[in-house]
Every structure is written in C-alpha cells, then in structure tokens.
PDB file of N, CA and C in Angstrom:
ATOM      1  N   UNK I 495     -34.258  20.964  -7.956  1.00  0.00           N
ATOM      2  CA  UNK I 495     -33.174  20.422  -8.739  1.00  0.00           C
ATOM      3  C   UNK I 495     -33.161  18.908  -8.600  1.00  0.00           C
ATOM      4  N   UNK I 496     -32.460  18.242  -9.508  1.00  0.00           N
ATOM      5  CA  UNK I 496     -32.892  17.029  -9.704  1.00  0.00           C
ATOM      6  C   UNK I 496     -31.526  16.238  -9.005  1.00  0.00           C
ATOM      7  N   UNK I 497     -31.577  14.700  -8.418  1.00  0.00           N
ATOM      8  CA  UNK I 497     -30.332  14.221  -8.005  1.00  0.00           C
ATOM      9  C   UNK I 497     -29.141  13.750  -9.188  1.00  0.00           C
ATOM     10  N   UNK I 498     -28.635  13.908  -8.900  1.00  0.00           N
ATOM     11  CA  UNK I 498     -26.996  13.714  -9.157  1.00  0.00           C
ATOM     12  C   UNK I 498     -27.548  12.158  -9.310  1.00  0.00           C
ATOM     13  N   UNK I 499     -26.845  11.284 -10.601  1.00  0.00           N
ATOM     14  CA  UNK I 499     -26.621   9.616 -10.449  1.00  0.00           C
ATOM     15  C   UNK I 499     -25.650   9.380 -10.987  1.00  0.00           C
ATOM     16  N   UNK I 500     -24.565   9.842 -10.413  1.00  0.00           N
ATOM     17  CA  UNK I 500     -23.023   9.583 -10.852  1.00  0.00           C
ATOM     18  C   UNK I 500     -23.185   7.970  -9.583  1.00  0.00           C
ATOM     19  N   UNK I 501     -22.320   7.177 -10.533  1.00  0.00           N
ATOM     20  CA  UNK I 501     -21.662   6.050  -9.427  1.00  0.00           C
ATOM     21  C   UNK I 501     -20.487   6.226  -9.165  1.00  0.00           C
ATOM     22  N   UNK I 502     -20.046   5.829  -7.856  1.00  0.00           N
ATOM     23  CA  UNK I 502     -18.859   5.625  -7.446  1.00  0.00           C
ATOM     24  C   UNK I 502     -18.175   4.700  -8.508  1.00  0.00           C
ATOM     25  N   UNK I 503     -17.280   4.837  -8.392  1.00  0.00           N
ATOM     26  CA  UNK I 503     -15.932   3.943  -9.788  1.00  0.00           C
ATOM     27  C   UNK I 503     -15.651   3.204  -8.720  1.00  0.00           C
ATOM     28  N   UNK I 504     -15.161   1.825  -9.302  1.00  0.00           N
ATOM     29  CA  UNK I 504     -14.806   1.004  -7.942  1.00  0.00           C
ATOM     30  C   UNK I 504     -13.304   0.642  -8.534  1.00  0.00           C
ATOM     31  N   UNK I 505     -11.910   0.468  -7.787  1.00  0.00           N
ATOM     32  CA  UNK I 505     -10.594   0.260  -7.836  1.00  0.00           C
ATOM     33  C   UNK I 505     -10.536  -0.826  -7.650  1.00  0.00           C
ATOM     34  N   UNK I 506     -10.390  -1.969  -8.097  1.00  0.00           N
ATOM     35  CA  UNK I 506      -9.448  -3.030  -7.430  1.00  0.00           C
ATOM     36  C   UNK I 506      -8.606  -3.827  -7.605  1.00  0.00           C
ATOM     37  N   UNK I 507      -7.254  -3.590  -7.435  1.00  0.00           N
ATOM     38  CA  UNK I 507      -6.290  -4.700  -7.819  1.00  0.00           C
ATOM     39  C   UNK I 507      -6.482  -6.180  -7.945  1.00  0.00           C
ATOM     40  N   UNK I 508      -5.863  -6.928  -8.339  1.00  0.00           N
ATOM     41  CA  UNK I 508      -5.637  -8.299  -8.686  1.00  0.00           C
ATOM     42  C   UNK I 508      -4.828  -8.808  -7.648  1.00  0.00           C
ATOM     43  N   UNK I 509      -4.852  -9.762  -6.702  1.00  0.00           N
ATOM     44  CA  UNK I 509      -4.471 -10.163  -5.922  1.00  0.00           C
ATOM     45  C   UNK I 509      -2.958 -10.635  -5.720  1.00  0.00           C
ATOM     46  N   UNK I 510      -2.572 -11.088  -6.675  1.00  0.00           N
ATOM     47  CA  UNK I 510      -1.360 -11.673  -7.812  1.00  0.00           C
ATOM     48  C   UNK I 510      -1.059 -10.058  -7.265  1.00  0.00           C
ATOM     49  N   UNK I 511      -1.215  -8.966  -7.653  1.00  0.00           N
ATOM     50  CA  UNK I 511      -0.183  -7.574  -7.989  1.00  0.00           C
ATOM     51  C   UNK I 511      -0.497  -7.284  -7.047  1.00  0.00           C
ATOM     52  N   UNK I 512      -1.209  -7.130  -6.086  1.00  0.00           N
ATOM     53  CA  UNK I 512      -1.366  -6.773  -4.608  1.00  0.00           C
ATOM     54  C   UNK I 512       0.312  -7.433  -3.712  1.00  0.00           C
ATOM     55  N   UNK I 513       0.093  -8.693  -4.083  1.00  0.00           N
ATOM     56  CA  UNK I 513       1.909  -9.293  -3.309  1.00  0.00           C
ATOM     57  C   UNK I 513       2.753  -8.925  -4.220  1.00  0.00           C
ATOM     58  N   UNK I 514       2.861  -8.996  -5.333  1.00  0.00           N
ATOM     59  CA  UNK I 514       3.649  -8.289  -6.327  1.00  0.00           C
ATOM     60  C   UNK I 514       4.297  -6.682  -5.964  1.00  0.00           C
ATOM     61  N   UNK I 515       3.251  -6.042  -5.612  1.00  0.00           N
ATOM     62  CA  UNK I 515       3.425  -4.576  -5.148  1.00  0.00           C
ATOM     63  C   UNK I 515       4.605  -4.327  -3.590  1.00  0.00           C
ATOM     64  N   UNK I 516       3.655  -5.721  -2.826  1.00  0.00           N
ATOM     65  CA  UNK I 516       4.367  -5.548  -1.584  1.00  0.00           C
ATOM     66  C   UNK I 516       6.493  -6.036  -1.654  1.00  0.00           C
ATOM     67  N   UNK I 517       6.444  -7.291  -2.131  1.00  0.00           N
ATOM     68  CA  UNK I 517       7.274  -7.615  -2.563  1.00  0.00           C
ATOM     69  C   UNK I 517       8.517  -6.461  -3.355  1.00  0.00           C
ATOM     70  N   UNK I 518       7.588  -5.641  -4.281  1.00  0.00           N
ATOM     71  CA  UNK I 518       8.937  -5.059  -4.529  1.00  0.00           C
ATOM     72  C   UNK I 518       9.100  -3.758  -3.865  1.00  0.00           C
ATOM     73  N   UNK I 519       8.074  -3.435  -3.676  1.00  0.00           N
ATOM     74  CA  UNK I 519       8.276  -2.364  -2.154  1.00  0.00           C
ATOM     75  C   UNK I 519       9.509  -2.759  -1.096  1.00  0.00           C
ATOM     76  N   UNK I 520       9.149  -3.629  -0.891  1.00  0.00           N
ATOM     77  CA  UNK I 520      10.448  -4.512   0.142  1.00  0.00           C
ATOM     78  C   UNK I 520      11.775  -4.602  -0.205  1.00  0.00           C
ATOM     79  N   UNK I 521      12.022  -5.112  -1.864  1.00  0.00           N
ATOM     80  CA  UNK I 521      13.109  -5.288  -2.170  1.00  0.00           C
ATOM     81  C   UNK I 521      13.702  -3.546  -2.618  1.00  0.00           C
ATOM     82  N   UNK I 522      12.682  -2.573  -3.050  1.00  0.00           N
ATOM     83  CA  UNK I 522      13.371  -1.340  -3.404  1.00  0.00           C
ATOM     84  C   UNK I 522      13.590  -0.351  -2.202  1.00  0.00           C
ATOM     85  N   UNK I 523      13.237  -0.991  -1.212  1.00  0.00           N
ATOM     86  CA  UNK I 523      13.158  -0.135   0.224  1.00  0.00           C
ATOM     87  C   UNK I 523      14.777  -0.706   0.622  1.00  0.00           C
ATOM     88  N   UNK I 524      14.609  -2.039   0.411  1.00  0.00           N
ATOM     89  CA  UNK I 524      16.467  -2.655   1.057  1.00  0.00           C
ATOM     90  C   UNK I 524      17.605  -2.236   0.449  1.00  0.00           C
ATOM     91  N   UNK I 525      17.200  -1.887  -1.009  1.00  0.00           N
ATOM     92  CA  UNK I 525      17.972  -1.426  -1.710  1.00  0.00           C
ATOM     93  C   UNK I 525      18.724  -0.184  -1.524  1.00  0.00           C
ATOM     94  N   UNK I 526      17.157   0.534  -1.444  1.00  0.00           N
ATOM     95  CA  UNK I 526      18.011   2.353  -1.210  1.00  0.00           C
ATOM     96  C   UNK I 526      18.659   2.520  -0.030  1.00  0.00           C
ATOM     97  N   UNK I 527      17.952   1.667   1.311  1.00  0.00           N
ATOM     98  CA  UNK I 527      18.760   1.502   2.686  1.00  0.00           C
ATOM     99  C   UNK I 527      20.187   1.125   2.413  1.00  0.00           C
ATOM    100  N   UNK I 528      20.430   0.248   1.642  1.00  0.00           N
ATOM    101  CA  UNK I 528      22.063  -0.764   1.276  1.00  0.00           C
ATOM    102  C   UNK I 528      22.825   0.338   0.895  1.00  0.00           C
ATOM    103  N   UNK I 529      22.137   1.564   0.112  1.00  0.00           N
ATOM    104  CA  UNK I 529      23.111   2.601  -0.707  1.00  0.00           C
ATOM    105  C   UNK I 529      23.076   3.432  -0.027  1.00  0.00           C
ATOM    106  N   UNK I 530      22.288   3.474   1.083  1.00  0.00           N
ATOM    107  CA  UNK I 530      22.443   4.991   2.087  1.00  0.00           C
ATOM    108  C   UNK I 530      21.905   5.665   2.089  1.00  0.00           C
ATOM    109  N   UNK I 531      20.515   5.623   0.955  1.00  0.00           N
ATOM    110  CA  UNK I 531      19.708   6.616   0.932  1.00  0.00           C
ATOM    111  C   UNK I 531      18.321   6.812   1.980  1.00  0.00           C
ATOM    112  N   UNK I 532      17.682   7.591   2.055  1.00  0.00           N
ATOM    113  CA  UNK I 532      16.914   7.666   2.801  1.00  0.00           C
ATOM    114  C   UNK I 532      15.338   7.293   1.966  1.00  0.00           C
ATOM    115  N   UNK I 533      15.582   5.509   2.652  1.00  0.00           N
ATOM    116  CA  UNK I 533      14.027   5.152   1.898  1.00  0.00           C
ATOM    117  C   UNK I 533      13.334   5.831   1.553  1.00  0.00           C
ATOM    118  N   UNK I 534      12.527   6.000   2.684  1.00  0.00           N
ATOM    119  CA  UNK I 534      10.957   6.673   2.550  1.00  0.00           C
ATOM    120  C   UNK I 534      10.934   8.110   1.965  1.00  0.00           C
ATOM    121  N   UNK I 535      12.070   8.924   1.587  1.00  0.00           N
ATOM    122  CA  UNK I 535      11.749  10.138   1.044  1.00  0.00           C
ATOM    123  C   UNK I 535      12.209  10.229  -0.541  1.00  0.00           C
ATOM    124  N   UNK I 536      13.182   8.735  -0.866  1.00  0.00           N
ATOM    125  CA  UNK I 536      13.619   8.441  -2.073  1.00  0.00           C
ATOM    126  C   UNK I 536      11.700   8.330  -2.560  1.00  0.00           C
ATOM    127  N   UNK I 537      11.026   6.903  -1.994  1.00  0.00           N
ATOM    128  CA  UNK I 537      10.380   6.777  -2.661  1.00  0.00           C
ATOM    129  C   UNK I 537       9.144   7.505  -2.809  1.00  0.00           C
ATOM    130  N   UNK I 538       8.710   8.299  -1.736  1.00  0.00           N
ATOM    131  CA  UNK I 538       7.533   9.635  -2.121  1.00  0.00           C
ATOM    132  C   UNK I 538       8.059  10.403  -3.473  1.00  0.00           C
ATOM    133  N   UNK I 539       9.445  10.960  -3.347  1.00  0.00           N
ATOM    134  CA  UNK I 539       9.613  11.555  -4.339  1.00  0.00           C
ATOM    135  C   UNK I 539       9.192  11.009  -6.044  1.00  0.00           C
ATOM    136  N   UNK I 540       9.605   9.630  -5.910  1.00  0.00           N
ATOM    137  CA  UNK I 540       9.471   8.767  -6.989  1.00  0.00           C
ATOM    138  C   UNK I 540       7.597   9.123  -7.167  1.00  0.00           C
ATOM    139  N   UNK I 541       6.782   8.446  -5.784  1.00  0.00           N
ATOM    140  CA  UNK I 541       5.443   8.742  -6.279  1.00  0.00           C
ATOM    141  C   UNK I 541       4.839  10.062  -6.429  1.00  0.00           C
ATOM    142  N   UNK I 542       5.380  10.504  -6.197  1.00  0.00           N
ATOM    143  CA  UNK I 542       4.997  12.326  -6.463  1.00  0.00           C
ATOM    144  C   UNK I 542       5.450  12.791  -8.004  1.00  0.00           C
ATOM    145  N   UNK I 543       6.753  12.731  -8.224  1.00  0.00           N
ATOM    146  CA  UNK I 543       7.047  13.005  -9.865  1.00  0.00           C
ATOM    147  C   UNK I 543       6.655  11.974 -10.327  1.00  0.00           C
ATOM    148  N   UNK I 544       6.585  10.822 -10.166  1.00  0.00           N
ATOM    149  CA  UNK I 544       6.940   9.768 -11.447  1.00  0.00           C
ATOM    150  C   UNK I 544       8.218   9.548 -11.955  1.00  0.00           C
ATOM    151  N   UNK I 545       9.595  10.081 -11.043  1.00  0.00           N
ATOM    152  CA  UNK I 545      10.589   9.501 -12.243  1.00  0.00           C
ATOM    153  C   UNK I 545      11.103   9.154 -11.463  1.00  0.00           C
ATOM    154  N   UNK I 546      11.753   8.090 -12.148  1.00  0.00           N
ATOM    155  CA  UNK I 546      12.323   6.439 -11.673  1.00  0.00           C
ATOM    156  C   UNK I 546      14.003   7.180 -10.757  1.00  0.00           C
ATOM    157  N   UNK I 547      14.285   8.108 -11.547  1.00  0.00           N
ATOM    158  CA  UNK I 547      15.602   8.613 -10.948  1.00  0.00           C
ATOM    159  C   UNK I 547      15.655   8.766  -9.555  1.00  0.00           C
ATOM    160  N   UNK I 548      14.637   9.013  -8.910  1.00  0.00           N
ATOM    161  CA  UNK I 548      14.609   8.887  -7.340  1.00  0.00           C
ATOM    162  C   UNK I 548      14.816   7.085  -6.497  1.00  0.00           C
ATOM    163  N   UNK I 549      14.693   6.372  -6.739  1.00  0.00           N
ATOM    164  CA  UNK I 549      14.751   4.903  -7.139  1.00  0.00           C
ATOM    165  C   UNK I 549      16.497   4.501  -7.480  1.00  0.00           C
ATOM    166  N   UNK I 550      17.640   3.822  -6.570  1.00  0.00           N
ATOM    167  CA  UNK I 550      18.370   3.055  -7.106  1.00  0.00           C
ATOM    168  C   UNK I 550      18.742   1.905  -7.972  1.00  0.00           C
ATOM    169  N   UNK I 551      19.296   1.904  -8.923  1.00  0.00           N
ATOM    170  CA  UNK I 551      19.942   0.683  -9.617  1.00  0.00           C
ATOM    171  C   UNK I 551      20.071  -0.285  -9.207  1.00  0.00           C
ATOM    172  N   UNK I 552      20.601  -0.115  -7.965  1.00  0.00           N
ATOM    173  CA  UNK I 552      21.069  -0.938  -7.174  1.00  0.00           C
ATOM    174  C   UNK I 552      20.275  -2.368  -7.376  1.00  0.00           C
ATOM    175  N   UNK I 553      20.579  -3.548  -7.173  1.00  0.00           N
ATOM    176  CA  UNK I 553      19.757  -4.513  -7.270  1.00  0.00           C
ATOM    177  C   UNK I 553      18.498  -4.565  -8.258  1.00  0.00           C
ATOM    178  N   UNK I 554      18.643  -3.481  -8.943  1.00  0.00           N
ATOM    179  CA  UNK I 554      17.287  -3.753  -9.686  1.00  0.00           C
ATOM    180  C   UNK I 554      16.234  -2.835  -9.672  1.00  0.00           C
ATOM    181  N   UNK I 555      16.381  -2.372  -8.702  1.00  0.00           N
ATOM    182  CA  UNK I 555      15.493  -1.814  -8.079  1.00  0.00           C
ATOM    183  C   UNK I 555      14.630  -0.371  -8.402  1.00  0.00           C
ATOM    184  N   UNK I 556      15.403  -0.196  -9.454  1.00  0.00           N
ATOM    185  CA  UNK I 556      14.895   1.036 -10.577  1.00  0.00           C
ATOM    186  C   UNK I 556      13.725  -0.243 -11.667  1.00  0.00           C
ATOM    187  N   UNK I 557      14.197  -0.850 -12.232  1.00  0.00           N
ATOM    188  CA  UNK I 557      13.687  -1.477 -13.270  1.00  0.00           C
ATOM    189  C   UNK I 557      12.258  -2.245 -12.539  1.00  0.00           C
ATOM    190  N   UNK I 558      12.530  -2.704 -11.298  1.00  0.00           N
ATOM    191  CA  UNK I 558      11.259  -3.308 -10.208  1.00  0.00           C
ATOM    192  C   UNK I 558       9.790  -2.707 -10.567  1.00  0.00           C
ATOM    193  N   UNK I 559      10.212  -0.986  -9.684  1.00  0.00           N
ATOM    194  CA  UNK I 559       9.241  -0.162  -9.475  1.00  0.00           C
ATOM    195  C   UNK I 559       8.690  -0.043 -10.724  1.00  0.00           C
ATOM    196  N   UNK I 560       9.470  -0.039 -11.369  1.00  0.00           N
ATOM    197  CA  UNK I 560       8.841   0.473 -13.141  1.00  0.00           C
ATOM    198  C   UNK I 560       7.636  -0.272 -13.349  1.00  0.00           C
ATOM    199  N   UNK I 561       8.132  -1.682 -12.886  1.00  0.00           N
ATOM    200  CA  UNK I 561       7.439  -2.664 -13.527  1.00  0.00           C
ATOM    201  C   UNK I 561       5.619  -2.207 -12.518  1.00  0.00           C
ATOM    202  N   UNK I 562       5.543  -1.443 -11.527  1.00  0.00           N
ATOM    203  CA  UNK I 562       4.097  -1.560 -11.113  1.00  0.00           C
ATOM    204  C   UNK I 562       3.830   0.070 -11.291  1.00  0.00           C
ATOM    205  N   UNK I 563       2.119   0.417 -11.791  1.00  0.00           N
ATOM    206  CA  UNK I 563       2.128   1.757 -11.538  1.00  0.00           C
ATOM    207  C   UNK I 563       2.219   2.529  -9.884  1.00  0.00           C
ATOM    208  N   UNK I 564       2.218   3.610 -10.318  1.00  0.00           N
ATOM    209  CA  UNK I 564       2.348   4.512  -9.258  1.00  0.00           C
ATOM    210  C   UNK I 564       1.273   3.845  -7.694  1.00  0.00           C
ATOM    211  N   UNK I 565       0.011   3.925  -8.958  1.00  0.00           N
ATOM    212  CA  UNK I 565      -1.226   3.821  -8.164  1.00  0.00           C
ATOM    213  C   UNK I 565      -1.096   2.668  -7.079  1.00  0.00           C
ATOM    214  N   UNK I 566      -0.579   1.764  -7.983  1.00  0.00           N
ATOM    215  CA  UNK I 566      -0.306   0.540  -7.183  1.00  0.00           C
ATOM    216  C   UNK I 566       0.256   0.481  -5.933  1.00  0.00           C
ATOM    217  N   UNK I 567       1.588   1.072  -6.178  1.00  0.00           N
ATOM    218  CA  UNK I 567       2.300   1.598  -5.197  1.00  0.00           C
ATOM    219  C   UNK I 567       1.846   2.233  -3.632  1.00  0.00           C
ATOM    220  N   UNK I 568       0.801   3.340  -4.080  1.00  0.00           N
ATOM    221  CA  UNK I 568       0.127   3.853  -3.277  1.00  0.00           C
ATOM    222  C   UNK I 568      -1.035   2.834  -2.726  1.00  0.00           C
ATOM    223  N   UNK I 569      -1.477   2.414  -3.419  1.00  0.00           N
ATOM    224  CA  UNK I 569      -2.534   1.535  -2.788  1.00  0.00           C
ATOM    225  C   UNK I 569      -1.905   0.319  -1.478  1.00  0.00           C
ATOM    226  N   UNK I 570      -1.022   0.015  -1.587  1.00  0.00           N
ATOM    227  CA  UNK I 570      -0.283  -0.828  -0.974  1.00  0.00           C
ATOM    228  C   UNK I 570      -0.345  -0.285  -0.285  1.00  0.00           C
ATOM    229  N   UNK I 571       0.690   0.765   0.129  1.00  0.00           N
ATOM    230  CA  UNK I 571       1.070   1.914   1.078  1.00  0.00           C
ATOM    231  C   UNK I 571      -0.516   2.347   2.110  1.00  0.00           C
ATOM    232  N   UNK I 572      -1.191   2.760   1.196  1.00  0.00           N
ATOM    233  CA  UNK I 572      -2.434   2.999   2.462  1.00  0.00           C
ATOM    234  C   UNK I 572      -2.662   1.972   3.040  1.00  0.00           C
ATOM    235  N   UNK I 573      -3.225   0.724   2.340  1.00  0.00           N
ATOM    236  CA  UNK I 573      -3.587  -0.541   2.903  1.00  0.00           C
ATOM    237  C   UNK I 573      -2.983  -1.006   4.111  1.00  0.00           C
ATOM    238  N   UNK I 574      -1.092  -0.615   3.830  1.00  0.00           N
ATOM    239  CA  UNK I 574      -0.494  -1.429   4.895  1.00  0.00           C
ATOM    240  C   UNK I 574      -0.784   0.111   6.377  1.00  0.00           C
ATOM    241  N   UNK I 575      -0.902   0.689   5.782  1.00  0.00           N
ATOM    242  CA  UNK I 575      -0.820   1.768   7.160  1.00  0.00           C
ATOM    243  C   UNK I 575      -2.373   1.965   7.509  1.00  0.00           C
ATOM    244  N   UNK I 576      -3.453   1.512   7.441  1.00  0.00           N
ATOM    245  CA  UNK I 576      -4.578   1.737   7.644  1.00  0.00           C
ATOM    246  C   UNK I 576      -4.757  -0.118   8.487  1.00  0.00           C
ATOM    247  N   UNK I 577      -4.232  -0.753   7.456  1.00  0.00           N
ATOM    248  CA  UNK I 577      -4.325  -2.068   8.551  1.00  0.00           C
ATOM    249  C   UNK I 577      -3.387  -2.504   9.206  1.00  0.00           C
ATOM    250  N   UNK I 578      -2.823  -1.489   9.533  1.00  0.00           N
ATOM    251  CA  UNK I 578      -1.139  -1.833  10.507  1.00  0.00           C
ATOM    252  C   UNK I 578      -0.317  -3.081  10.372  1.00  0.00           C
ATOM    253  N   UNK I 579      -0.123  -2.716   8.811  1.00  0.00           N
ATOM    254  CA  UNK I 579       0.499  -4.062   8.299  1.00  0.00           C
ATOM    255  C   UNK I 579       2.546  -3.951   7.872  1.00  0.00           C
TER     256      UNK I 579
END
C-alpha cells in the first residue's frame, strides 16, 4: 500500500488577537466573578455550546466574547495552561 501525503494544516493566530483574546478573557472572567457567577464553568459552557447566554451583560462582556471565535478562545486557554501563564 502506498503512503498517505496528507499535510498537517498549520493554525496560527495573529499576534494583535492573541492579546486581544487574552484581554477579553480577563475582562469576561471579572465580569461573571462581579455577578456571582461561577467563571470557569460560565465560560466552558459558552465554549462547548456556542451561546453567548452563558456569558454576562454585565460590562460588556457578552458582546466582548462575541467579538473572538470560539477557537480563539480555546487557543489562549491551552497556551496559557501548557505555558503556565
């Protein structure tokens, strides 16, 4: 049988949306904390469905997330926990 010549796809953000990402991570994390919610399970939920309804108003902070995809989101997220950031 003959080899496989699939290439790997390569990902990479724009540096600009890389702090962009972190930034509003930060501000939608203070947010849901300010309202009482429980960050980190508001926002999995958000990256798991996709809907913004998991995400507070609060400050903005619905309209923020919107503004980056999911992927983005996640990419941040590994980055900062793989480089203990």
């Amino acid at each position: 049988m003959g080899e496989s010549h699939e290439k790997t796809v390569m990902f990479q953000v724009e540096p600009e949306k890389e702090y962009q990402a972190r930034e509003i991570l930060h501000l939608v994390y203070n947010a849901l904390v300010e309202k009482g919610y429980s960050p980190i399970n508001q926002i999995v939920g958000y990256l798991l469905s996709g809907d913004p309804a998991y995400i507070t108003s609060h400050k903005n902070a619905r309209s923020l997330v919107r503004k980056l995809e999911r992927d983005e989101i996640l990419e941040e997220l590994v980055k900062a926990y793989l480089e203990g950031k």
